């Protein structure tokens, strides 16, 4: 059974078309990440799936049922919000139980499911507290717990980690991955952070301007991007795009090389001067201005004693280079 | 160093200004209250003196209480004020929620139309209102006053509350929708508690003018059994003789309930419960 199917989904706000012809399938148990720059429509798409916005045209079906006219609560989904959105007047337990009470589940079921979620998320000590007495990370766990107890066909996460600090973000990321394994539930996760997308997803959907740019597993997208946008969006530091700096490159073709695929060499197709060095301990990022006035980043493993102003030559393996035409589409030379 | 000194000076100046203002504002009230406890002669001989054993007298209060209907006037004023506030807050908040939350054709226009009432004084329509009340048979009922005051208070209430409702997190309302709460529950259980400070502001703004109003009670409900306190106090003010003891006592008593209401609403201004709902 498929968890979610979108067919030609469009959404406009007045004249503005926010989503254009979205087609997508999410298989059962799949972890799908929507990723894209802000304003690309990823959150709107999630809200259309949740039923918080109506699709202007197209079909949304969840678990095999067309849900275009079904209210959010009856779609078999649960959602975790960026701002947690806990009910301020209810305790942790009350927050988790509210959805089930609305479904008129018997008390024994409510107790059992809440207890299970509390145990899974390690919230036992806070069960009677109000949201205002919890830290950010705890609040996000309660919000996740509120979603788990519903036992939905589809989990929706709307940038759930954006409000957490860096260390907590990494922990919670791992917790979410862990949760996905334990529940083997279908999940859709929206983020603008390509690291979250790469580390969590079974399948990444890259969106831009309300269109799907490419769909695939993280490594497919990394190794085989369909166009310059996807190539530049995934991977950190992002891919270098050089129009003129590479010696004997054909006219009108942009060469894309990932920073980690560039190597220092005695002589090479690219020459330039170091403008900045970032020593990260394990890695060194060197920013270079080529002699054709283009900027690029080199990522070297280990520590390198490069100095600003130093002249360097860079080389790369031809099979690691990508080529794009003037319309930013991938071409194979 | 210099900032510390100027800060202290600023604090001092600010407090000075506020204390001065408080004194000026409270002075008439103070004069009314002390004089209500004095004999008529003492009021005119030394209006600013505190009542002492010679001048102390409760004659004003005795007159007011003997007048008999005074408790009824109190009750009428209370019913009108509380009733009007209830409807202003209920309908104002509902309209504000609709304007802030739902996208529909003419939303902005509707908001402007509702806000127009802030600029147009309702008293301009007194004659038409009176005609309407006569035709509906509401003259000399408390409902007439409650309806008029509700209409008078709604524009400002909608205007203030819709601004505040826009600030309530969308995520919270959406979380409620996903958990299966209907729009009324979302409005009453999630949104209203978060805009309570704004509701208290609206209540305080509307309460005092309604309590003190003489115009509409005089025109729409002058009958004995529906007189409000302000109108009722007028019996002591005659064309030739004014019973100042009674007037001052009545006014002193009139301050009390409105002060009680104010205390109730100002308690709500505390934001405590809202923190931690989002972010």
PDB file of N, CA, C and O in Angstrom, chain B residues 37-85:
ATOM      1  N   UNK B  37     -18.458  63.028  53.755  1.00  0.00           N
ATOM      2  CA  UNK B  37     -18.554  62.711  55.187  1.00  0.00           C
ATOM      3  C   UNK B  37     -18.730  63.958  56.054  1.00  0.00           C
ATOM      4  O   UNK B  37     -18.544  63.905  57.256  1.00  0.00           O
ATOM      5  N   UNK B  38     -19.025  65.120  55.448  1.00  0.00           N
ATOM      6  CA  UNK B  38     -19.115  66.346  56.223  1.00  0.00           C
ATOM      7  C   UNK B  38     -20.537  66.927  56.201  1.00  0.00           C
ATOM      8  O   UNK B  38     -21.340  66.583  55.328  1.00  0.00           O
ATOM      9  N   UNK B  39     -20.778  67.813  57.166  1.00  0.00           N
ATOM     10  CA  UNK B  39     -22.071  68.502  57.172  1.00  0.00           C
ATOM     11  C   UNK B  39     -22.099  69.513  56.034  1.00  0.00           C
ATOM     12  O   UNK B  39     -21.060  69.901  55.505  1.00  0.00           O
ATOM     13  N   UNK B  40     -23.276  69.899  55.667  1.00  0.00           N
ATOM     14  CA  UNK B  40     -23.438  70.832  54.551  1.00  0.00           C
ATOM     15  C   UNK B  40     -22.666  72.130  54.801  1.00  0.00           C
ATOM     16  O   UNK B  40     -21.982  72.647  53.899  1.00  0.00           O
ATOM     17  N   UNK B  41     -22.762  72.642  56.041  1.00  0.00           N
ATOM     18  CA  UNK B  41     -22.057  73.895  56.370  1.00  0.00           C
ATOM     19  C   UNK B  41     -20.559  73.732  56.181  1.00  0.00           C
ATOM     20  O   UNK B  41     -19.879  74.572  55.598  1.00  0.00           O
ATOM     21  N   UNK B  42     -20.030  72.599  56.680  1.00  0.00           N
ATOM     22  CA  UNK B  42     -18.588  72.373  56.623  1.00  0.00           C
ATOM     23  C   UNK B  42     -18.108  72.249  55.182  1.00  0.00           C
ATOM     24  O   UNK B  42     -16.999  72.670  54.826  1.00  0.00           O
ATOM     25  N   UNK B  43     -18.942  71.662  54.324  1.00  0.00           N
ATOM     26  CA  UNK B  43     -18.556  71.537  52.920  1.00  0.00           C
ATOM     27  C   UNK B  43     -18.290  72.912  52.332  1.00  0.00           C
ATOM     28  O   UNK B  43     -17.305  73.131  51.632  1.00  0.00           O
ATOM     29  N   UNK B  44     -19.167  73.866  52.631  1.00  0.00           N
ATOM     30  CA  UNK B  44     -19.001  75.177  52.014  1.00  0.00           C
ATOM     31  C   UNK B  44     -18.003  76.056  52.741  1.00  0.00           C
ATOM     32  O   UNK B  44     -17.364  76.889  52.121  1.00  0.00           O
ATOM     33  N   UNK B  45     -17.861  75.858  54.084  1.00  0.00           N
ATOM     34  CA  UNK B  45     -16.910  76.693  54.822  1.00  0.00           C
ATOM     35  C   UNK B  45     -15.478  76.338  54.446  1.00  0.00           C
ATOM     36  O   UNK B  45     -14.675  77.185  54.070  1.00  0.00           O
ATOM     37  N   UNK B  46     -15.167  75.046  54.525  1.00  0.00           N
ATOM     38  CA  UNK B  46     -13.788  74.629  54.235  1.00  0.00           C
ATOM     39  C   UNK B  46     -13.809  73.364  53.368  1.00  0.00           C
ATOM     40  O   UNK B  46     -13.700  72.257  53.874  1.00  0.00           O
ATOM     41  N   UNK B  47     -13.961  73.520  52.052  1.00  0.00           N
ATOM     42  CA  UNK B  47     -14.135  72.349  51.183  1.00  0.00           C
ATOM     43  C   UNK B  47     -12.943  71.395  51.235  1.00  0.00           C
ATOM     44  O   UNK B  47     -13.092  70.191  50.984  1.00  0.00           O
ATOM     45  N   UNK B  48     -11.753  71.910  51.545  1.00  0.00           N
ATOM     46  CA  UNK B  48     -10.575  71.051  51.461  1.00  0.00           C
ATOM     47  C   UNK B  48     -10.174  70.432  52.798  1.00  0.00           C
ATOM     48  O   UNK B  48      -9.236  69.650  52.867  1.00  0.00           O
ATOM     49  N   UNK B  49     -10.902  70.792  53.883  1.00  0.00           N
ATOM     50  CA  UNK B  49     -10.523  70.264  55.187  1.00  0.00           C
ATOM     51  C   UNK B  49     -11.008  68.832  55.350  1.00  0.00           C
ATOM     52  O   UNK B  49     -12.038  68.446  54.802  1.00  0.00           O
ATOM     53  N   UNK B  50     -10.209  68.069  56.136  1.00  0.00           N
ATOM     54  CA  UNK B  50     -10.645  66.705  56.441  1.00  0.00           C
ATOM     55  C   UNK B  50     -11.821  66.780  57.418  1.00  0.00           C
ATOM     56  O   UNK B  50     -11.920  67.732  58.183  1.00  0.00           O
ATOM     57  N   UNK B  51     -12.729  65.802  57.386  1.00  0.00           N
ATOM     58  CA  UNK B  51     -13.816  65.824  58.377  1.00  0.00           C
ATOM     59  C   UNK B  51     -13.249  65.627  59.787  1.00  0.00           C
ATOM     60  O   UNK B  51     -12.389  64.779  59.999  1.00  0.00           O
ATOM     61  N   UNK B  52     -13.661  66.463  60.753  1.00  0.00           N
ATOM     62  CA  UNK B  52     -13.267  66.255  62.148  1.00  0.00           C
ATOM     63  C   UNK B  52     -14.522  66.033  62.989  1.00  0.00           C
ATOM     64  O   UNK B  52     -15.628  65.943  62.440  1.00  0.00           O
ATOM     65  N   UNK B  53     -14.351  65.983  64.305  1.00  0.00           N
ATOM     66  CA  UNK B  53     -15.495  65.600  65.149  1.00  0.00           C
ATOM     67  C   UNK B  53     -16.652  66.595  65.012  1.00  0.00           C
ATOM     68  O   UNK B  53     -17.810  66.219  65.121  1.00  0.00           O
ATOM     69  N   UNK B  54     -16.344  67.857  64.731  1.00  0.00           N
ATOM     70  CA  UNK B  54     -17.403  68.848  64.547  1.00  0.00           C
ATOM     71  C   UNK B  54     -18.140  68.669  63.228  1.00  0.00           C
ATOM     72  O   UNK B  54     -19.359  68.728  63.169  1.00  0.00           O
ATOM     73  N   UNK B  55     -17.341  68.491  62.188  1.00  0.00           N
ATOM     74  CA  UNK B  55     -17.939  68.544  60.851  1.00  0.00           C
ATOM     75  C   UNK B  55     -18.378  67.167  60.339  1.00  0.00           C
ATOM     76  O   UNK B  55     -19.063  67.071  59.326  1.00  0.00           O
ATOM     77  N   UNK B  56     -17.995  66.085  61.050  1.00  0.00           N
ATOM     78  CA  UNK B  56     -18.323  64.752  60.556  1.00  0.00           C
ATOM     79  C   UNK B  56     -19.811  64.504  60.573  1.00  0.00           C
ATOM     80  O   UNK B  56     -20.509  64.802  61.536  1.00  0.00           O
ATOM     81  N   UNK B  57     -20.318  63.950  59.451  1.00  0.00           N
ATOM     82  CA  UNK B  57     -21.748  63.676  59.381  1.00  0.00           C
ATOM     83  C   UNK B  57     -22.000  62.651  58.288  1.00  0.00           C
ATOM     84  O   UNK B  57     -21.356  62.660  57.247  1.00  0.00           O
ATOM     85  N   UNK B  58     -22.959  61.775  58.562  1.00  0.00           N
ATOM     86  CA  UNK B  58     -23.298  60.766  57.561  1.00  0.00           C
ATOM     87  C   UNK B  58     -24.635  61.092  56.911  1.00  0.00           C
ATOM     88  O   UNK B  58     -25.257  60.247  56.288  1.00  0.00           O
ATOM     89  N   UNK B  59     -25.047  62.357  57.044  1.00  0.00           N
ATOM     90  CA  UNK B  59     -26.381  62.742  56.591  1.00  0.00           C
ATOM     91  C   UNK B  59     -26.587  62.470  55.101  1.00  0.00           C
ATOM     92  O   UNK B  59     -27.644  62.016  54.658  1.00  0.00           O
ATOM     93  N   UNK B  60     -25.511  62.684  54.335  1.00  0.00           N
ATOM     94  CA  UNK B  60     -25.578  62.440  52.888  1.00  0.00           C
ATOM     95  C   UNK B  60     -25.910  60.994  52.605  1.00  0.00           C
ATOM     96  O   UNK B  60     -26.832  60.673  51.835  1.00  0.00           O
ATOM     97  N   UNK B  61     -25.180  60.080  53.244  1.00  0.00           N
ATOM     98  CA  UNK B  61     -25.396  58.655  53.014  1.00  0.00           C
ATOM     99  C   UNK B  61     -26.785  58.239  53.472  1.00  0.00           C
ATOM    100  O   UNK B  61     -27.431  57.417  52.830  1.00  0.00           O
ATOM    101  N   UNK B  62     -27.206  58.837  54.608  1.00  0.00           N
ATOM    102  CA  UNK B  62     -28.556  58.510  55.092  1.00  0.00           C
ATOM    103  C   UNK B  62     -29.608  58.902  54.060  1.00  0.00           C
ATOM    104  O   UNK B  62     -30.507  58.121  53.754  1.00  0.00           O
ATOM    105  N   UNK B  63     -29.460  60.112  53.493  1.00  0.00           N
ATOM    106  CA  UNK B  63     -30.415  60.562  52.483  1.00  0.00           C
ATOM    107  C   UNK B  63     -30.439  59.604  51.305  1.00  0.00           C
ATOM    108  O   UNK B  63     -31.483  59.197  50.808  1.00  0.00           O
ATOM    109  N   UNK B  64     -29.231  59.252  50.848  1.00  0.00           N
ATOM    110  CA  UNK B  64     -29.125  58.398  49.666  1.00  0.00           C
ATOM    111  C   UNK B  64     -29.787  57.048  49.934  1.00  0.00           C
ATOM    112  O   UNK B  64     -30.567  56.556  49.111  1.00  0.00           O
ATOM    113  N   UNK B  65     -29.485  56.461  51.100  1.00  0.00           N
ATOM    114  CA  UNK B  65     -30.016  55.127  51.376  1.00  0.00           C
ATOM    115  C   UNK B  65     -31.513  55.175  51.647  1.00  0.00           C
ATOM    116  O   UNK B  65     -32.239  54.254  51.329  1.00  0.00           O
ATOM    117  N   UNK B  66     -31.975  56.313  52.229  1.00  0.00           N
ATOM    118  CA  UNK B  66     -33.406  56.450  52.504  1.00  0.00           C
ATOM    119  C   UNK B  66     -34.187  56.628  51.217  1.00  0.00           C
ATOM    120  O   UNK B  66     -35.361  56.294  51.137  1.00  0.00           O
ATOM    121  N   UNK B  67     -33.516  57.152  50.231  1.00  0.00           N
ATOM    122  CA  UNK B  67     -34.164  57.343  48.937  1.00  0.00           C
ATOM    123  C   UNK B  67     -34.729  56.008  48.431  1.00  0.00           C
ATOM    124  O   UNK B  67     -35.569  55.955  47.575  1.00  0.00           O
ATOM    125  N   UNK B  68     -34.162  54.905  48.976  1.00  0.00           N
ATOM    126  CA  UNK B  68     -34.804  53.610  48.761  1.00  0.00           C
ATOM    127  C   UNK B  68     -34.404  52.919  47.485  1.00  0.00           C
ATOM    128  O   UNK B  68     -33.870  51.824  47.480  1.00  0.00           O
ATOM    129  N   UNK B  69     -34.650  53.586  46.363  1.00  0.00           N
ATOM    130  CA  UNK B  69     -34.406  52.942  45.085  1.00  0.00           C
ATOM    131  C   UNK B  69     -32.928  52.859  44.727  1.00  0.00           C
ATOM    132  O   UNK B  69     -32.571  52.368  43.671  1.00  0.00           O
ATOM    133  N   UNK B  70     -32.118  53.362  45.627  1.00  0.00           N
ATOM    134  CA  UNK B  70     -30.724  53.458  45.234  1.00  0.00           C
ATOM    135  C   UNK B  70     -30.075  52.121  44.947  1.00  0.00           C
ATOM    136  O   UNK B  70     -29.243  52.010  44.056  1.00  0.00           O
ATOM    137  N   UNK B  71     -30.466  51.103  45.697  1.00  0.00           N
ATOM    138  CA  UNK B  71     -29.903  49.773  45.428  1.00  0.00           C
ATOM    139  C   UNK B  71     -30.326  49.275  44.067  1.00  0.00           C
ATOM    140  O   UNK B  71     -29.571  48.629  43.359  1.00  0.00           O
ATOM    141  N   UNK B  72     -31.562  49.651  43.704  1.00  0.00           N
ATOM    142  CA  UNK B  72     -32.056  49.283  42.377  1.00  0.00           C
ATOM    143  C   UNK B  72     -31.200  49.961  41.299  1.00  0.00           C
ATOM    144  O   UNK B  72     -30.813  49.335  40.297  1.00  0.00           O
ATOM    145  N   UNK B  73     -30.890  51.250  41.520  1.00  0.00           N
ATOM    146  CA  UNK B  73     -30.063  51.963  40.533  1.00  0.00           C
ATOM    147  C   UNK B  73     -28.704  51.274  40.374  1.00  0.00           C
ATOM    148  O   UNK B  73     -28.200  51.096  39.265  1.00  0.00           O
ATOM    149  N   UNK B  74     -28.135  50.929  41.528  1.00  0.00           N
ATOM    150  CA  UNK B  74     -26.851  50.219  41.500  1.00  0.00           C
ATOM    151  C   UNK B  74     -26.966  48.967  40.656  1.00  0.00           C
ATOM    152  O   UNK B  74     -26.147  48.694  39.783  1.00  0.00           O
ATOM    153  N   UNK B  75     -28.013  48.223  40.953  1.00  0.00           N
ATOM    154  CA  UNK B  75     -28.215  46.960  40.267  1.00  0.00           C
ATOM    155  C   UNK B  75     -28.364  47.192  38.767  1.00  0.00           C
ATOM    156  O   UNK B  75     -27.755  46.486  37.952  1.00  0.00           O
ATOM    157  N   UNK B  76     -29.159  48.214  38.388  1.00  0.00           N
ATOM    158  CA  UNK B  76     -29.351  48.507  36.971  1.00  0.00           C
ATOM    159  C   UNK B  76     -28.033  48.842  36.288  1.00  0.00           C
ATOM    160  O   UNK B  76     -27.722  48.326  35.220  1.00  0.00           O
ATOM    161  N   UNK B  77     -27.264  49.730  36.937  1.00  0.00           N
ATOM    162  CA  UNK B  77     -25.983  50.118  36.355  1.00  0.00           C
ATOM    163  C   UNK B  77     -25.079  48.907  36.179  1.00  0.00           C
ATOM    164  O   UNK B  77     -24.403  48.742  35.164  1.00  0.00           O
ATOM    165  N   UNK B  78     -25.078  48.060  37.181  1.00  0.00           N
ATOM    166  CA  UNK B  78     -24.227  46.877  37.157  1.00  0.00           C
ATOM    167  C   UNK B  78     -24.648  45.941  36.016  1.00  0.00           C
ATOM    168  O   UNK B  78     -23.817  45.466  35.253  1.00  0.00           O
ATOM    169  N   UNK B  79     -25.970  45.709  35.915  1.00  0.00           N
ATOM    170  CA  UNK B  79     -26.464  44.821  34.856  1.00  0.00           C
ATOM    171  C   UNK B  79     -26.090  45.377  33.486  1.00  0.00           C
ATOM    172  O   UNK B  79     -25.576  44.664  32.617  1.00  0.00           O
ATOM    173  N   UNK B  80     -26.325  46.690  33.308  1.00  0.00           N
ATOM    174  CA  UNK B  80     -26.039  47.295  32.003  1.00  0.00           C
ATOM    175  C   UNK B  80     -24.556  47.203  31.683  1.00  0.00           C
ATOM    176  O   UNK B  80     -24.162  46.805  30.586  1.00  0.00           O
ATOM    177  N   UNK B  81     -23.708  47.552  32.664  1.00  0.00           N
ATOM    178  CA  UNK B  81     -22.269  47.560  32.392  1.00  0.00           C
ATOM    179  C   UNK B  81     -21.744  46.150  32.121  1.00  0.00           C
ATOM    180  O   UNK B  81     -21.081  45.914  31.115  1.00  0.00           O
ATOM    181  N   UNK B  82     -22.066  45.235  33.012  1.00  0.00           N
ATOM    182  CA  UNK B  82     -21.545  43.876  32.844  1.00  0.00           C
ATOM    183  C   UNK B  82     -22.109  43.227  31.581  1.00  0.00           C
ATOM    184  O   UNK B  82     -21.384  42.606  30.801  1.00  0.00           O
ATOM    185  N   UNK B  83     -23.422  43.428  31.360  1.00  0.00           N
ATOM    186  CA  UNK B  83     -24.042  42.864  30.160  1.00  0.00           C
ATOM    187  C   UNK B  83     -23.404  43.406  28.891  1.00  0.00           C
ATOM    188  O   UNK B  83     -23.060  42.649  27.985  1.00  0.00           O
ATOM    189  N   UNK B  84     -23.229  44.721  28.841  1.00  0.00           N
ATOM    190  CA  UNK B  84     -22.636  45.326  27.644  1.00  0.00           C
ATOM    191  C   UNK B  84     -21.218  44.805  27.431  1.00  0.00           C
ATOM    192  O   UNK B  84     -20.842  44.458  26.311  1.00  0.00           O
ATOM    193  N   UNK B  85     -20.450  44.758  28.519  1.00  0.00           N
ATOM    194  CA  UNK B  85     -19.068  44.283  28.390  1.00  0.00           C
ATOM    195  C   UNK B  85     -19.044  42.846  27.876  1.00  0.00           C
ATOM    196  O   UNK B  85     -18.249  42.498  27.004  1.00  0.00           O
TER     197      UNK B  85
END
